[in-house]
Coordinates of C-alpha atoms in Angstrom, one line a residue:
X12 CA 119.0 71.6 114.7
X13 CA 119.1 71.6 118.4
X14 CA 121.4 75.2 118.1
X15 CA 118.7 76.7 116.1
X16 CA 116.0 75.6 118.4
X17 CA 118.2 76.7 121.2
X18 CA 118.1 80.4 119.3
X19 CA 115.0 80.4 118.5
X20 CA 113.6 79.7 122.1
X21 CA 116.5 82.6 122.8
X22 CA 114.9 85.4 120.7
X23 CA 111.6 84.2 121.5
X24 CA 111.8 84.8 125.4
X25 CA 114.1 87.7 124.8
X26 CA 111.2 89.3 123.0
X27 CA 108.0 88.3 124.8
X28 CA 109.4 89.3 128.2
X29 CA 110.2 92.7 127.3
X30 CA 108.5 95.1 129.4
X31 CA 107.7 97.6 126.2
X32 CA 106.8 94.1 124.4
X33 CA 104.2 93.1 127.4
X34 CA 102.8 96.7 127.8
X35 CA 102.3 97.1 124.0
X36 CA 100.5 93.7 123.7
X37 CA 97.9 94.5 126.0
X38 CA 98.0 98.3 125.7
X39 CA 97.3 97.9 122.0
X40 CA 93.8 96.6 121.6
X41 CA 92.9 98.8 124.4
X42 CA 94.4 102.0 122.3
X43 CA 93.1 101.0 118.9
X44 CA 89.1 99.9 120.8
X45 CA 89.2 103.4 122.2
X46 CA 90.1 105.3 119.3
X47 CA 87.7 103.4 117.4
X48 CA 84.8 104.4 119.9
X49 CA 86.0 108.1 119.2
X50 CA 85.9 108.1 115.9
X51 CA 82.3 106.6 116.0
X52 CA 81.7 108.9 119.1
X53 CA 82.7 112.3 117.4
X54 CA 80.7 111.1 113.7
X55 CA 77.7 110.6 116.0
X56 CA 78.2 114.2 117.4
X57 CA 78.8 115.5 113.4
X58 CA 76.3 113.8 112.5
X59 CA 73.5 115.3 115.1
X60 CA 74.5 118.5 114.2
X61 CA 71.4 120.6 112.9
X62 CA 72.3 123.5 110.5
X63 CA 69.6 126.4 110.1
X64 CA 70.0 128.7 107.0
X65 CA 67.7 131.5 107.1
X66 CA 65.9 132.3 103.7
X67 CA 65.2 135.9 102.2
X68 CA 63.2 134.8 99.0
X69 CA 61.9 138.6 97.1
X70 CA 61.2 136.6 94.2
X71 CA 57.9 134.6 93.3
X72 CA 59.9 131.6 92.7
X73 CA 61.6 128.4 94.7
X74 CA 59.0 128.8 97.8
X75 CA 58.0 125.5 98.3
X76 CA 61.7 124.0 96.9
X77 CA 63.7 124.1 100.1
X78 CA 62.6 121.4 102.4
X79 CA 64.5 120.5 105.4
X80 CA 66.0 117.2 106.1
X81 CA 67.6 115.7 110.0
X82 CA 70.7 118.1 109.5
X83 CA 69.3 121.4 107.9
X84 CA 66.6 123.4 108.5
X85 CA 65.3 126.2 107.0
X86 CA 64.1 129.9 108.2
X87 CA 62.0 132.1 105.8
X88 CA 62.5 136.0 106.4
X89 CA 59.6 138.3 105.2
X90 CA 59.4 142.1 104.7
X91 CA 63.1 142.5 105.2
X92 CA 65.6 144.5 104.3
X93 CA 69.1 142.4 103.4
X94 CA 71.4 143.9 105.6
X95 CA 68.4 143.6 108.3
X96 CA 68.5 139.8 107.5
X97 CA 71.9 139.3 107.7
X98 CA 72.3 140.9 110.9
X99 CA 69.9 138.8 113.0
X100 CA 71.5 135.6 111.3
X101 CA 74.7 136.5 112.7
X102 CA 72.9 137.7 116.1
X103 CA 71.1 134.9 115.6
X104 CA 74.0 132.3 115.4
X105 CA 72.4 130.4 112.4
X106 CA 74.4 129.0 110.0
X107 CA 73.7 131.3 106.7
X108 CA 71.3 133.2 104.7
X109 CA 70.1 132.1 101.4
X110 CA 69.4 135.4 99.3
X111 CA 67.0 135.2 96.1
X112 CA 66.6 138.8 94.8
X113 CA 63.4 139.8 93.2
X114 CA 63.1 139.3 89.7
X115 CA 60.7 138.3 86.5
X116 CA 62.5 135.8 85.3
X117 CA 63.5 132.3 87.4
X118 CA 67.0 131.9 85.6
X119 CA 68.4 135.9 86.5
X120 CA 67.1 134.8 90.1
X121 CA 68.7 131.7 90.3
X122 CA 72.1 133.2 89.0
X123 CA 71.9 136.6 90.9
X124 CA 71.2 134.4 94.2
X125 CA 73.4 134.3 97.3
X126 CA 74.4 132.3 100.0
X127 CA 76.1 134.4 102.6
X128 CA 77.9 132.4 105.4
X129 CA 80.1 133.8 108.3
X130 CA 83.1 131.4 107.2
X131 CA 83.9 129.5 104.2
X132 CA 80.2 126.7 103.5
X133 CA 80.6 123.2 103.3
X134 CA 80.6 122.0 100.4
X135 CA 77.7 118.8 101.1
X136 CA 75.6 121.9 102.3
X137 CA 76.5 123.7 98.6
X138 CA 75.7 121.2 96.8
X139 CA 72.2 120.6 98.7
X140 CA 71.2 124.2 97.6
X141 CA 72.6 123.8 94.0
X142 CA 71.0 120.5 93.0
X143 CA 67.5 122.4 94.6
X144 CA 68.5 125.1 92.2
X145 CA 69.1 122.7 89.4
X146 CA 65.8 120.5 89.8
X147 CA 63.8 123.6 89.6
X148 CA 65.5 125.6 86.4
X149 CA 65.6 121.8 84.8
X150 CA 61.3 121.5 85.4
X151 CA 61.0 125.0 84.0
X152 CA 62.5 124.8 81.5
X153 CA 61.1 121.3 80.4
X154 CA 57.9 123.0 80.9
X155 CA 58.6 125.7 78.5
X156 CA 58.9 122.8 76.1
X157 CA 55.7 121.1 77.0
X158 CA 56.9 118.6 79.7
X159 CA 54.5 118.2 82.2
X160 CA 55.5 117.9 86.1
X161 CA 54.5 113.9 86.1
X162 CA 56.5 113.8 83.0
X163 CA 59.7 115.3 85.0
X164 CA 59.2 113.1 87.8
X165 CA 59.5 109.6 85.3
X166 CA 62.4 111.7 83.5
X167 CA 64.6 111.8 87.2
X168 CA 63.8 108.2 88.3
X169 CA 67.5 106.6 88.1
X170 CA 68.2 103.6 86.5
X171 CA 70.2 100.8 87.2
X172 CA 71.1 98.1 84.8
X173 CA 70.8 94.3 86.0
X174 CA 73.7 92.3 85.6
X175 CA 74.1 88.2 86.3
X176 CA 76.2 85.0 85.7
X177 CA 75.9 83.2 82.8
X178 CA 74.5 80.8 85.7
X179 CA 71.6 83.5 86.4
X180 CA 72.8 84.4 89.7
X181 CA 72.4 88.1 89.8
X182 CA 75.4 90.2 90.1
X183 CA 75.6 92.8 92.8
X184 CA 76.9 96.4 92.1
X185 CA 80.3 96.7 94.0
X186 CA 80.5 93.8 95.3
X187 CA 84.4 93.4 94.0
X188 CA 85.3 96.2 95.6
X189 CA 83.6 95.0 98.8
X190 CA 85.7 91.8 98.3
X191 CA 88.8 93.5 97.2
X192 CA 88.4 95.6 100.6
X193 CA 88.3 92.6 102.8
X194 CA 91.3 90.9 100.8
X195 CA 93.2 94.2 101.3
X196 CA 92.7 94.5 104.9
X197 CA 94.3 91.1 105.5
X198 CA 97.2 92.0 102.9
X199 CA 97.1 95.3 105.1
X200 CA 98.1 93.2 108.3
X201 CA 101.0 91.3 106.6
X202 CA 102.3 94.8 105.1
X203 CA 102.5 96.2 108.9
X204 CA 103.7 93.3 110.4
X205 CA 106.8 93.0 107.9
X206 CA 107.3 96.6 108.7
X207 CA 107.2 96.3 112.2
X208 CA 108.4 93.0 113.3
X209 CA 110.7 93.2 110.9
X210 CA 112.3 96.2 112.4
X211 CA 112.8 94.4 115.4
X212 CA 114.5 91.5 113.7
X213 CA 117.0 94.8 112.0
X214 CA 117.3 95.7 115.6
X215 CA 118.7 92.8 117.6
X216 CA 121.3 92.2 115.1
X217 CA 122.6 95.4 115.7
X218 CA 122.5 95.0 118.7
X219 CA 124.1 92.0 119.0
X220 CA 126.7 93.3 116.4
X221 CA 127.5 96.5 118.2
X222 CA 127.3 94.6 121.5
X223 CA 130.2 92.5 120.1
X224 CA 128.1 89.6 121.3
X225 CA 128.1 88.4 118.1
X226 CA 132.0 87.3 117.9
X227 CA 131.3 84.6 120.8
X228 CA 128.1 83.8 119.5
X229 CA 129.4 82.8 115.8
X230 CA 132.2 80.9 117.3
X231 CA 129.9 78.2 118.1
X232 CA 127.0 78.7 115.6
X233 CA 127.3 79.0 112.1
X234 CA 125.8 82.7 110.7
X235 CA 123.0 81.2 108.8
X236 CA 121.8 79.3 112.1
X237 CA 121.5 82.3 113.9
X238 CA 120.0 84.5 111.2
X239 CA 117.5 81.9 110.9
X240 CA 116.9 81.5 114.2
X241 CA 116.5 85.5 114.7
X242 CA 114.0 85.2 112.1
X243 CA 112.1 82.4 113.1
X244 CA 112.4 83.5 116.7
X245 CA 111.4 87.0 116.1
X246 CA 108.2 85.7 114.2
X247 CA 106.9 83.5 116.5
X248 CA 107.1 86.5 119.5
X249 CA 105.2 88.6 116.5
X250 CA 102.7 85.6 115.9
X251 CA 102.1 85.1 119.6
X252 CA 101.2 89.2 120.1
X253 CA 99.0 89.5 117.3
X254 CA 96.8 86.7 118.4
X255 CA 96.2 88.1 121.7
X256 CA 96.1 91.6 119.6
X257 CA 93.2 90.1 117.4
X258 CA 91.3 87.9 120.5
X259 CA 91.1 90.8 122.9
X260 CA 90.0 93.7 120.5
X261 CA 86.9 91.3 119.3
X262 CA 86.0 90.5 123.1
X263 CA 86.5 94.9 123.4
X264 CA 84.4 95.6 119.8
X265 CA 81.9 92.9 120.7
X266 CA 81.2 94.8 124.8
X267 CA 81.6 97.9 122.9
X268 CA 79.0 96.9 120.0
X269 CA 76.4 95.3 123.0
X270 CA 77.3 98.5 125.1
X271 CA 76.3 101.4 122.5
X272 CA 74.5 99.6 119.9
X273 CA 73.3 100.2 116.2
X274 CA 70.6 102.1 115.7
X275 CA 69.0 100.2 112.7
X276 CA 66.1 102.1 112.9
X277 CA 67.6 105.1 111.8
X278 CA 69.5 103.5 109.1
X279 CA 66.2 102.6 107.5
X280 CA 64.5 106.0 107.9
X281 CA 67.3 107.3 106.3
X282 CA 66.2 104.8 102.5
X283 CA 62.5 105.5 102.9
X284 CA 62.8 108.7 101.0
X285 CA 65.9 108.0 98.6
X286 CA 65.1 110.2 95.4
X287 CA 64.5 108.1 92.2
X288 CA 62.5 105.5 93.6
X289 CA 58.6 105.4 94.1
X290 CA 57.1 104.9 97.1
X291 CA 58.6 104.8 100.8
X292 CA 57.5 101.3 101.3
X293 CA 58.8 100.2 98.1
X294 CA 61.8 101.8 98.7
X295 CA 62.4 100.4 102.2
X296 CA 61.3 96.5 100.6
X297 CA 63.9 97.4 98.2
X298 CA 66.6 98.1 100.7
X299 CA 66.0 95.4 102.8
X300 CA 66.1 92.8 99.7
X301 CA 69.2 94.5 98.6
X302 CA 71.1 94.4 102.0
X303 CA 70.0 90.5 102.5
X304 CA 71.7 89.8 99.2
X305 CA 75.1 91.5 100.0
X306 CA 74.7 89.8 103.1
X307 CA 74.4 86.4 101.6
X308 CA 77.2 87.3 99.0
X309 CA 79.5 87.7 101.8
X310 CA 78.8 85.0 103.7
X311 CA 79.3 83.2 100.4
X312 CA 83.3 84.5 100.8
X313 CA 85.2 81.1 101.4
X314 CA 86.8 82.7 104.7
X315 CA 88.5 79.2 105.7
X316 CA 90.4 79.3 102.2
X317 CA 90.7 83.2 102.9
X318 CA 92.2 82.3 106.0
X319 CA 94.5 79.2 105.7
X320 CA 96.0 81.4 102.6
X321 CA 96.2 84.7 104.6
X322 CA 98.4 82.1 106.8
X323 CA 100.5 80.7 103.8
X324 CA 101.0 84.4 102.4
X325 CA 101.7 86.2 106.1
X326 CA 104.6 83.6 106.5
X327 CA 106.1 83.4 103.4
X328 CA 106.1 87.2 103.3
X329 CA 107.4 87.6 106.6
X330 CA 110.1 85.6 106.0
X331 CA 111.4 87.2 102.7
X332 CA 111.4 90.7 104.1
X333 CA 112.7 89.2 107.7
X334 CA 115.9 88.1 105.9
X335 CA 116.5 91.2 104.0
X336 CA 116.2 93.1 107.5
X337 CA 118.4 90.7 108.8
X338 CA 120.9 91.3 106.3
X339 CA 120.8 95.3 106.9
X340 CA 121.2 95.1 110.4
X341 CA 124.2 93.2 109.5
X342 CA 125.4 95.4 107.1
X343 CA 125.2 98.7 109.3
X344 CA 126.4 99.7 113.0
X345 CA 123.3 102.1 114.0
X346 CA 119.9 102.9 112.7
X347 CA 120.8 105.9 111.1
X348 CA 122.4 104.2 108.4
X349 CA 119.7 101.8 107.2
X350 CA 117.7 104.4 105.9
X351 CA 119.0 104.1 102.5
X352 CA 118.2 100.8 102.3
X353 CA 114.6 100.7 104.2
X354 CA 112.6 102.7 101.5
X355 CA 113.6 100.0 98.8
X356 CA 112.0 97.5 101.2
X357 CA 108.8 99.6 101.9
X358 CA 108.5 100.4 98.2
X359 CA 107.1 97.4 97.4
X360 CA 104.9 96.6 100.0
X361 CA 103.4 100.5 99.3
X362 CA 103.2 99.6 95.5
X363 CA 101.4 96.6 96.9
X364 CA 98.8 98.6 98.9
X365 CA 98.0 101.1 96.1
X366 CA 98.3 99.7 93.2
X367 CA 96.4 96.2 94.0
X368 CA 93.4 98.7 95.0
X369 CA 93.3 100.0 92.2
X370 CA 94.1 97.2 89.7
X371 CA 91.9 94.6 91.8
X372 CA 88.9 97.3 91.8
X373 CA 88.5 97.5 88.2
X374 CA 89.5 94.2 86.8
X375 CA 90.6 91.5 89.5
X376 CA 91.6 89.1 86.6
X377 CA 93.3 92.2 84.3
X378 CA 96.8 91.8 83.7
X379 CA 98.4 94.0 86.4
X380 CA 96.1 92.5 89.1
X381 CA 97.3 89.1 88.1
X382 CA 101.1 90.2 87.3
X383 CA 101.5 91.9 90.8
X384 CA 99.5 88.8 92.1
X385 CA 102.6 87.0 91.1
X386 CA 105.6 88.8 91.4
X387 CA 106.6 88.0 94.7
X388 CA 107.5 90.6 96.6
X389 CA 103.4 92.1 96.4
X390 CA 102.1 88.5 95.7
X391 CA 101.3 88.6 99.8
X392 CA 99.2 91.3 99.4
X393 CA 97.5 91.8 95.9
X394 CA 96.6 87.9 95.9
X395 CA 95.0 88.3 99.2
X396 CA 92.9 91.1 97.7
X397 CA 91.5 88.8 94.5
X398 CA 91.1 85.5 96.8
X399 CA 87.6 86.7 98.5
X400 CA 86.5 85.5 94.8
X401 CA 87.4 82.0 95.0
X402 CA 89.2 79.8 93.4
X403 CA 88.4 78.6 89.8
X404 CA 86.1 79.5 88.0
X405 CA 85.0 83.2 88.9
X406 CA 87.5 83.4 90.8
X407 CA 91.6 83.4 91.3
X408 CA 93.2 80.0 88.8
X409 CA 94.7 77.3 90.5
X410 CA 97.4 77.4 88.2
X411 CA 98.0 81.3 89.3
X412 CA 97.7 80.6 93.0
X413 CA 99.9 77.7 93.1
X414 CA 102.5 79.3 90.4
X415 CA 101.9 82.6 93.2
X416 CA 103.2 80.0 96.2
X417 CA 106.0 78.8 94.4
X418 CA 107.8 82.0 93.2
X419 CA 107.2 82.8 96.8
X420 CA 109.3 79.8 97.9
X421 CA 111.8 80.3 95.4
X422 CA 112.4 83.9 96.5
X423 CA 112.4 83.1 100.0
X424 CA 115.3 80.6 99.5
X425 CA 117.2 82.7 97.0
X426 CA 116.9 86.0 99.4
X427 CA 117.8 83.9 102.1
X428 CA 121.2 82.2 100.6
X429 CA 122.0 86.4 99.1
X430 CA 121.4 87.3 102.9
X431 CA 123.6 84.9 104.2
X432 CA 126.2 85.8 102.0
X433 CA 125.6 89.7 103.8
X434 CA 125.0 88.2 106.9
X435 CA 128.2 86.4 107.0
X436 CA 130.4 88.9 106.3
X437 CA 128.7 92.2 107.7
X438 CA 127.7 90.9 111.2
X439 CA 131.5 91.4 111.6
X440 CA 132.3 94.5 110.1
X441 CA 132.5 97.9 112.5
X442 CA 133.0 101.5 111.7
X443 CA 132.2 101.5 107.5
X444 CA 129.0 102.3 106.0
X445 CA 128.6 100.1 103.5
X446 CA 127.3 100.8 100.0
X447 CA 125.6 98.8 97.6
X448 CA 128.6 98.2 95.6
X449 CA 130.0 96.7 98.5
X450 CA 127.4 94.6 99.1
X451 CA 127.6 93.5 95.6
X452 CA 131.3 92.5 96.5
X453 CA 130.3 90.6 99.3
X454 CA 128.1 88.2 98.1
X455 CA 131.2 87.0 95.9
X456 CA 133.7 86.4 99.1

């Protein structure tokens, strides 16, 4: 034991007094804070952005229909010729010009209308000017049947079922996917630190292996000692930079959030008018009520057992893939030739990603959500994603979780004997890329 603590402690220095290694750990949060202030920055920008479409109406119709909201405005044109009209939008600068020919009849207008832009139109600003178009050719021709223009109001008022427990607690519409988000962002943290820590953990042994280091090394350590202790070593340097990673980009978000702000205010503005419901005040009340109950459904989120199992899962994980790394870097003299074996690694984790998303979306306790839950090689992930549910009932089963844990274990000790076996012999092989045939061959010497 006191060899592998000796290695351990020998990786773990190696690796936290790196200069790239320092750099990185306190260039990181600084680089991911600032990036996202831009992204926040330039959406801000987007989002202030006014758009004015001029209008050209030669018909008796729509004249009242196009109202403008905080990012489009509207500009009528009267006693104009078209071409006239399009050339003082373009001298103008504006953003298009909305033509509705004259006609009789409201449907030939709506279909023979235009929207002429100087490039391609968005399509959010499209689909404004259709679903004005719809509204109105719907009401007419409701009217033509009868309907009145109350009546069409109470037939475009949405509807939204209520669902609950058994227990009466009211159900909240996606509120699994809100869950499966927050389960999947922690999954999303193990996935890139296999992938990157794990590379480095590929990296020193060959290093060490092209170095020739290796040869004196294994004269006085057995190759399973210092495997593990590459592992173990290389995790604990990981560990150490993703807690400072994590600490300082809250204290940056949190100066950043105090710094810039939320405007709240305009988040609400932005519900007082929602179409479908009745009333602004209403509306708002509504919001509010909603919002507090997300609010208290998330706080309901056991984030300690989220947590502590995030813990158990990110280890475990870490070292299943760690000792297939390993065993590549053993296996190979340069980088170049573990790209055949690294996409067979990353597959997983990707299926992981992707699949659990959609699996854990629809049906967190379906049979692919729990099936990946358990295999082990996306059981660090997918679980993660169905655990902001609980445990028990409503939630992930015991039996699942702890069945999860174990198959964990049992893989981790299995992959770990199998990369031995590669370990043993590759670290002192030179000059032959090895195939997986050979590796098959290798786990029998």
């Amino acid at each position: 034991m006191s060899k592998l603590a000796l290695i351990i402690k020998r990786e773990y220095l190696a690796k936290v007094r790196n200069k790239s290694f320092v750099v990185m750990t306190f260039l990181s949060p600084i680089l991911m804070v600032a990036m996202v202030a831009l992204i926040v920055y330039l959406a801000k920008v987007n989002d202030n952005e006014t758009r004015v479409i001029g209008i050209l109406n030669e018909s008796g119709y729509f004249s009242n229909d196009f109202q403008g909201t905080d990012h489009t405005s509207y500009v009528s044109f009267r006693n104009v010729e078209l071409e006239a009209a399009k050339d003082s939008i373009v001298k103008m600068g504006l953003y298009g010009l909305l033509y509705l020919p004259d006609h009789p009849d409201v449907e030939q207008v709506a279909e023979q209308a235009v929207f002429f832009t100087k490039d391609a139109p968005g399509s959010s600003v499209v689909s404004s000017l259709e679903s004005v178009f719809e509204n109105r050719l719907r009401m007419e021709r409701l009217q033509e049947l009868g309907v009145s223009a109350s009546d069409f109001k109470r037939l475009e008022l949405q509807f939204e079922i209520n669902t609950a427990t058994f227990s009466g607690e009211r159900n909240l519409k996606g509120i699994n996917e809100i869950k499966a988000f927050i389960g999947g962002g922690f999954g999303y943290l193990i996935m890139m630190f296999i992938i990157i820590y794990g590379g480095f953990v590929m990296r020193s042994v060959i290093e060490e292996k092209t170095s020739r280091i290796v040869e004196v090394i294994i004269s006085s350590v057995k190759p399973f000692q210092l495997m593990l202790g590459k592992i173990i070593g290389t995790s604990l340097a990981g560990i150490t930079q993703f807690i400072i990673w994590i600490i300082s980009a809250s204290l940056l978000l949190g100066i950043l959030t105090l710094i810039f702000g939320i405007d709240l205010a305009a988040l609400n503005a932005g519900t007082e008018n929602t179409p479908g419901l009745i009333g602004g005040a209403a509306s708002m009340a509504n919001s509010d009520t909603t919002m507090q109950l997300y609010a208290n459904e998330l706080l309901r989120i056991p984030w300690v057992l989220l947590i502590t199992f995030f813990m158990i899962y990110f280890i475990l994980g870490y070292l299943i893939y760690s000792s297939i790394y390993a065993a590549i870097g053993a296996a190979v003299d340069n980088e170049t030739d573990t790209q055949q074996f690294i996409f067979p690694i990353i597959m997983p984790l990707m299926l992981a990603i992707y699949v659990g998303f959609f699996s854990v979306f629809n049906n967190p306790h379906g049979p692919i959500a729990v099936g990946f839950s358990l295999f082990p090689l996306t059981s660090p992930i997918v679980m993660l994603m169905r655990l902001p549910g609980g445990i028990g009932e409503g939630g992930v089963p015991l039996w699942e979780l702890l069945v999860s844990i174990a198959l964990l274990i049992v893989t981790f000790i299995g992959i770990v004997w199998v990369a031995a076996k590669i370990y043993r012999v590759g670290i002192l092989m030179y000059g032959k890329k090895p195939s997986y045939k050979e590796l098959f061959k290798w786990l029998k010497y």
